[in-house]
Each structure stands twice: as structure tokens, then as C-alpha cells.
mmCIF file of C-alpha atoms in Angstrom:
data_model
loop_
_atom_site.group_PDB
_atom_site.id
_atom_site.type_symbol
_atom_site.label_atom_id
_atom_site.label_comp_id
_atom_site.label_asym_id
_atom_site.label_seq_id
_atom_site.Cartn_x
_atom_site.Cartn_y
_atom_site.Cartn_z
ATOM 1 C CA ALA E 207 0.000 0.000 0.000
ATOM 2 C CA GLN E 208 1.153 3.496 -0.711
ATOM 3 C CA LEU E 209 1.034 5.117 2.704
ATOM 4 C CA SER E 210 0.870 8.876 2.800
ATOM 5 C CA PRO E 211 3.533 10.553 4.906
ATOM 6 C CA LEU E 212 2.658 11.582 8.425
ATOM 7 C CA VAL E 213 1.358 15.117 8.476
ATOM 8 C CA PRO E 214 2.769 17.296 11.298
ATOM 9 C CA GLY E 215 0.196 17.990 13.966
ATOM 10 C CA ASN E 216 -1.797 14.823 13.304
ATOM 11 C CA PRO E 217 -2.684 13.862 16.882
ATOM 12 C CA ARG E 218 -3.225 10.169 16.132
ATOM 13 C CA GLY E 219 0.112 9.821 14.323
ATOM 14 C CA MET E 220 -1.645 8.217 11.363
ATOM 15 C CA PRO E 221 -0.948 8.775 7.667
ATOM 16 C CA GLU E 222 -3.188 11.318 5.963
ATOM 17 C CA ILE E 223 -4.489 11.297 2.415
ATOM 18 C CA ALA E 224 -5.449 14.972 2.810
ATOM 19 C CA PRO E 225 -5.673 17.245 5.864
ATOM 20 C CA GLY E 226 -8.222 15.708 8.210
ATOM 21 C CA VAL E 227 -8.460 12.422 6.260
ATOM 22 C CA SER E 228 -6.223 10.035 8.162
ATOM 23 C CA TYR E 229 -6.224 6.268 8.308
ATOM 24 C CA GLY E 230 -4.665 3.431 10.220
ATOM 25 C CA THR E 231 -6.255 0.472 8.474
ATOM 26 C CA LEU E 232 -6.374 -0.720 4.890
ATOM 27 C CA ALA E 233 -8.630 -3.238 3.218
ATOM 28 C CA ARG E 234 -8.307 -5.519 0.226
ATOM 29 C CA GLU E 235 -11.525 -6.356 -1.574
ATOM 30 C CA TRP E 236 -12.015 -9.423 -3.767
ATOM 31 C CA ARG E 237 -15.192 -9.099 -5.796
ATOM 32 C CA CYS E 238 -17.175 -10.548 -8.633
ATOM 33 C CA LYS E 239 -20.611 -10.557 -10.200
ATOM 34 C CA TRP E 240 -22.790 -13.648 -9.809
ATOM 35 C CA SER E 241 -25.918 -14.684 -11.691
ATOM 36 C CA TYR E 242 -29.473 -15.579 -10.720
ATOM 37 C CA ASP E 243 -29.336 -18.367 -13.329
ATOM 38 C CA ASP E 244 -29.920 -21.943 -12.198
ATOM 39 C CA ASP E 245 -31.325 -20.919 -8.805
ATOM 40 C CA CYS E 246 -28.292 -18.708 -7.974
ATOM 41 C CA ALA E 247 -25.835 -21.562 -8.539
ATOM 42 C CA SER E 248 -22.899 -19.176 -9.002
ATOM 43 C CA LEU E 249 -23.651 -17.352 -5.732
ATOM 44 C CA LYS E 250 -23.884 -20.662 -3.882
ATOM 45 C CA ALA E 251 -20.531 -21.676 -5.383
ATOM 46 C CA CYS E 252 -18.943 -18.361 -4.327
ATOM 47 C CA GLN E 253 -20.143 -18.913 -0.762
ATOM 48 C CA LYS E 254 -18.879 -22.501 -0.774
ATOM 49 C CA LEU E 255 -15.464 -21.295 -1.975
ATOM 50 C CA LEU E 256 -15.334 -18.777 0.871
ATOM 51 C CA GLN E 257 -16.213 -21.489 3.382
ATOM 52 C CA ASP E 258 -13.718 -23.936 1.855
ATOM 53 C CA MET E 259 -10.931 -21.337 2.127
ATOM 54 C CA GLN E 260 -11.957 -20.116 5.578
ATOM 55 C CA GLU E 261 -8.812 -21.337 7.304
ATOM 56 C CA GLU E 262 -6.447 -19.773 4.749
ATOM 57 C CA ILE E 263 -8.307 -16.452 4.764
ATOM 58 C CA LEU E 264 -8.564 -16.224 8.547
ATOM 59 C CA GLN E 265 -4.844 -16.888 8.777
ATOM 60 C CA VAL E 266 -4.327 -13.469 7.148
ATOM 61 C CA ILE E 267 -5.867 -11.623 10.101
ATOM 62 C CA HIS E 268 -4.478 -13.831 12.859
ATOM 63 C CA HIS E 269 -1.928 -16.622 12.943
ATOM 64 C CA TRP E 270 -4.047 -18.983 15.097
ATOM 65 C CA SER E 271 -6.135 -20.305 12.222
ATOM 66 C CA GLY E 272 -6.106 -24.132 11.924
ATOM 67 C CA LYS E 273 -6.298 -25.461 15.464
ATOM 68 C CA GLN E 274 -8.388 -22.471 16.585
ATOM 69 C CA LEU E 275 -11.208 -23.453 14.261
ATOM 70 C CA LYS E 276 -11.523 -26.735 16.137
ATOM 71 C CA THR E 277 -11.461 -25.390 19.700
ATOM 72 C CA ARG E 278 -13.607 -23.265 21.980
ATOM 73 C CA GLU E 279 -10.740 -21.091 23.238
ATOM 74 C CA VAL E 280 -11.921 -17.566 23.960
ATOM 75 C CA LEU E 281 -10.251 -14.912 21.815
ATOM 76 C CA ASN E 282 -11.507 -11.835 23.654
ATOM 77 C CA GLY E 283 -8.961 -9.086 23.206
ATOM 78 C CA LYS E 284 -6.817 -11.065 20.752
ATOM 79 C CA ILE E 285 -8.483 -9.745 17.602
ATOM 80 C CA ASP E 286 -9.532 -6.096 17.365
ATOM 81 C CA VAL E 287 -12.374 -6.135 14.823
ATOM 82 C CA SER E 288 -12.136 -2.370 14.434
ATOM 83 C CA THR E 289 -8.713 -2.871 12.803
ATOM 84 C CA GLN E 290 -8.717 -6.432 11.460
ATOM 85 C CA SER E 291 -11.573 -8.452 10.090
ATOM 86 C CA VAL E 292 -12.968 -10.480 7.213
ATOM 87 C CA GLN E 293 -16.359 -9.467 5.872
ATOM 88 C CA ARG E 294 -18.577 -10.868 3.159
ATOM 89 C CA ILE E 295 -21.013 -8.668 1.255
ATOM 90 C CA VAL E 296 -23.709 -9.945 -1.097
ATOM 91 C CA GLY E 297 -25.597 -7.348 -3.109
ATOM 92 C CA GLN E 298 -28.813 -8.754 -4.559
ATOM 93 C CA ALA E 299 -29.673 -5.838 -6.848
ATOM 94 C CA CYS E 300 -26.249 -5.682 -8.545
ATOM 95 C CA CYS E 301 -25.336 -9.356 -8.025
ATOM 96 C CA ASP E 302 -22.181 -8.422 -6.096
ATOM 97 C CA PHE E 303 -20.177 -10.926 -4.061
ATOM 98 C CA LYS E 304 -17.373 -9.296 -2.093
ATOM 99 C CA VAL E 305 -14.862 -10.450 0.482
ATOM 100 C CA ILE E 306 -13.114 -7.663 2.379
ATOM 101 C CA ILE E 307 -10.022 -8.275 4.470
ATOM 102 C CA LYS E 308 -9.135 -5.370 6.760
ATOM 103 C CA LEU E 309 -5.788 -4.995 8.531
ATOM 104 C CA PRO E 310 -3.748 -2.346 10.350
ATOM 105 C CA ALA E 311 -1.489 -0.547 7.847
ATOM 106 C CA ASP E 312 1.725 -2.250 9.009
ATOM 107 C CA LYS E 313 0.189 -5.739 8.812
ATOM 108 C CA PHE E 314 -1.356 -4.865 5.456
ATOM 109 C CA ASP E 315 2.057 -3.931 4.048
ATOM 110 C CA GLU E 316 3.434 -7.257 5.267
ATOM 111 C CA TRP E 317 0.520 -9.105 3.631
ATOM 112 C CA GLN E 318 1.016 -7.126 0.406
ATOM 113 C CA SER E 319 4.679 -8.206 0.349
ATOM 114 C CA ARG E 320 3.357 -11.808 0.260
ATOM 115 C CA LYS E 321 1.206 -10.913 -2.801
ATOM 116 C CA PHE E 322 -1.964 -10.956 -0.684
ATOM 117 C CA ASP E 323 -1.803 -14.725 -0.281
ATOM 118 C CA PRO E 324 -4.279 -16.562 -0.710
ATOM 119 C CA GLU E 325 -5.725 -13.982 -3.110
ATOM 120 C CA GLU E 326 -4.520 -15.587 -6.344
ATOM 121 C CA LYS E 327 -5.998 -18.977 -5.406
ATOM 122 C CA PHE E 328 -9.314 -17.388 -4.384
ATOM 123 C CA LEU E 329 -9.594 -15.272 -7.545
ATOM 124 C CA GLU E 330 -8.684 -18.130 -9.886
ATOM 125 C CA SER E 331 -11.293 -20.297 -8.166
ATOM 126 C CA LEU E 332 -13.917 -17.558 -8.580
ATOM 127 C CA LYS E 333 -13.091 -17.283 -12.297
ATOM 128 C CA ALA E 334 -13.661 -21.033 -12.683
ATOM 129 C CA ILE E 335 -17.250 -20.821 -11.387
ATOM 130 C CA PRO E 336 -19.846 -20.842 -14.206
ATOM 131 C CA GLY E 337 -21.897 -17.640 -14.114
ATOM 132 C CA VAL E 338 -19.245 -15.561 -12.325
ATOM 133 C CA GLU E 339 -17.978 -12.485 -14.152
ATOM 134 C CA GLN E 340 -15.895 -9.372 -13.490
ATOM 135 C CA VAL E 341 -13.501 -10.852 -10.936
ATOM 136 C CA GLU E 342 -11.586 -7.853 -9.566
ATOM 137 C CA THR E 343 -9.643 -6.518 -6.598
ATOM 138 C CA GLN E 344 -9.380 -3.129 -4.950
ATOM 139 C CA THR E 345 -7.387 -1.674 -2.069
ATOM 140 C CA TYR E 346 -8.716 1.189 0.057
ATOM 141 C CA THR E 347 -8.693 2.623 3.553
ATOM 142 C CA LEU E 348 -11.437 1.391 5.844
ATOM 143 C CA GLU E 349 -11.946 3.124 9.171
ATOM 144 C CA THR E 350 -14.450 2.712 11.957
ATOM 145 C CA VAL E 351 -15.903 6.194 12.445
ATOM 146 C CA ASN E 352 -17.179 7.304 15.829
ATOM 147 C CA LEU E 353 -19.470 10.229 15.107
ATOM 148 C CA PHE E 354 -20.495 10.383 18.761
ATOM 149 C CA ALA E 355 -17.006 10.894 20.189
ATOM 150 C CA GLN E 356 -17.690 14.450 21.339
ATOM 151 C CA ALA E 357 -21.406 14.079 22.089
ATOM 152 C CA VAL E 358 -21.538 11.189 24.567
ATOM 153 C CA PRO E 359 -20.494 12.183 28.106
ATOM 154 C CA LYS E 360 -18.642 9.818 30.385
ATOM 155 C CA ALA E 361 -20.624 8.035 33.100
ATOM 156 C CA SER E 362 -18.613 9.943 35.713
ATOM 157 C CA LYS E 363 -20.051 13.167 34.266
ATOM 158 C CA GLY E 364 -23.583 12.043 34.938
ATOM 159 C CA CYS E 365 -24.841 10.439 31.737
ATOM 160 C CA MET E 366 -26.068 7.419 33.701
ATOM 161 C CA ALA E 367 -27.878 9.478 36.342
#
């Protein structure tokens, strides 16, 4: 990822695209178009591919992957979903199927140096599904925005009274 230089005076110490537009996380999107043909067979195949590659994809956001999928170990505090996550989006109107992998900028750069593994395998598998078209990727910033940061008082200031 092309990180913007730190802008002096940025209180969070995060790169800025423009003044006031900073980021600390980046996302890689894998997307395609599916078809309603044959009772949504291509969409079902996209979902099956995602499930079949679950372990490899989850390994991108945290190294625990394999054995963790077979245990009930609690991961509270080990994965910060505001900075690292895997999301799936299905748009019915436009027939979109998207997988978004979000990471902190430093981890994203490390993943990029590994050619976004397992991206190539996932994309080639999508392309092999009948009815799937427009297999593409995109990288962008993806931030959790707290619009209430200034408006919600702390409990000690009486908001719970």
C-alpha cells in the first residue's frame, strides 16, 4: 500500500491522504458478479469457496487459524475487529459478491509483500465458477468512524444518572 507521509500535527500519528483524512487500516476487496441463473448456482458456489478457504483467509488476520477453528478457546482481546476483520457482502440488486479483508497498515504492508496470499488462489477459483464475471480486486482505507465521540459524556459526568 502506498502510505501517505505523516502530516505534522496529526494527533493520532496516522498517515493522511489529505488534511483531516487520516487512516490506520487498509482493506483488500475481492469481488465478482454472480448470476441468478440456475437458482443462484454461481452465488452458492462463491459462498462454498469462501467457506472452503476459511482457514487460509482467517490466517491473514491472525496466525491462530487451523487449530483455533476446532477449539472453543476464547479470543476476547486477541483480535480487534475495528482494525482487522474479514467481511462478506452480497448485493442482490447488482449481483455483487465481495470479500473484504481489513488490517492495520503495518500488517497490510506485510501481507502485500506476500502478494496478498491466498488472493490468487481465491480469484482463480472464482473465475472457474460458471456464471461468475468481473472478478476484480481493490485496495482502500477502511476506518471505523465514531461520530459520537464528542457528544456522549462519560458516566462519571452524569450520563447514567
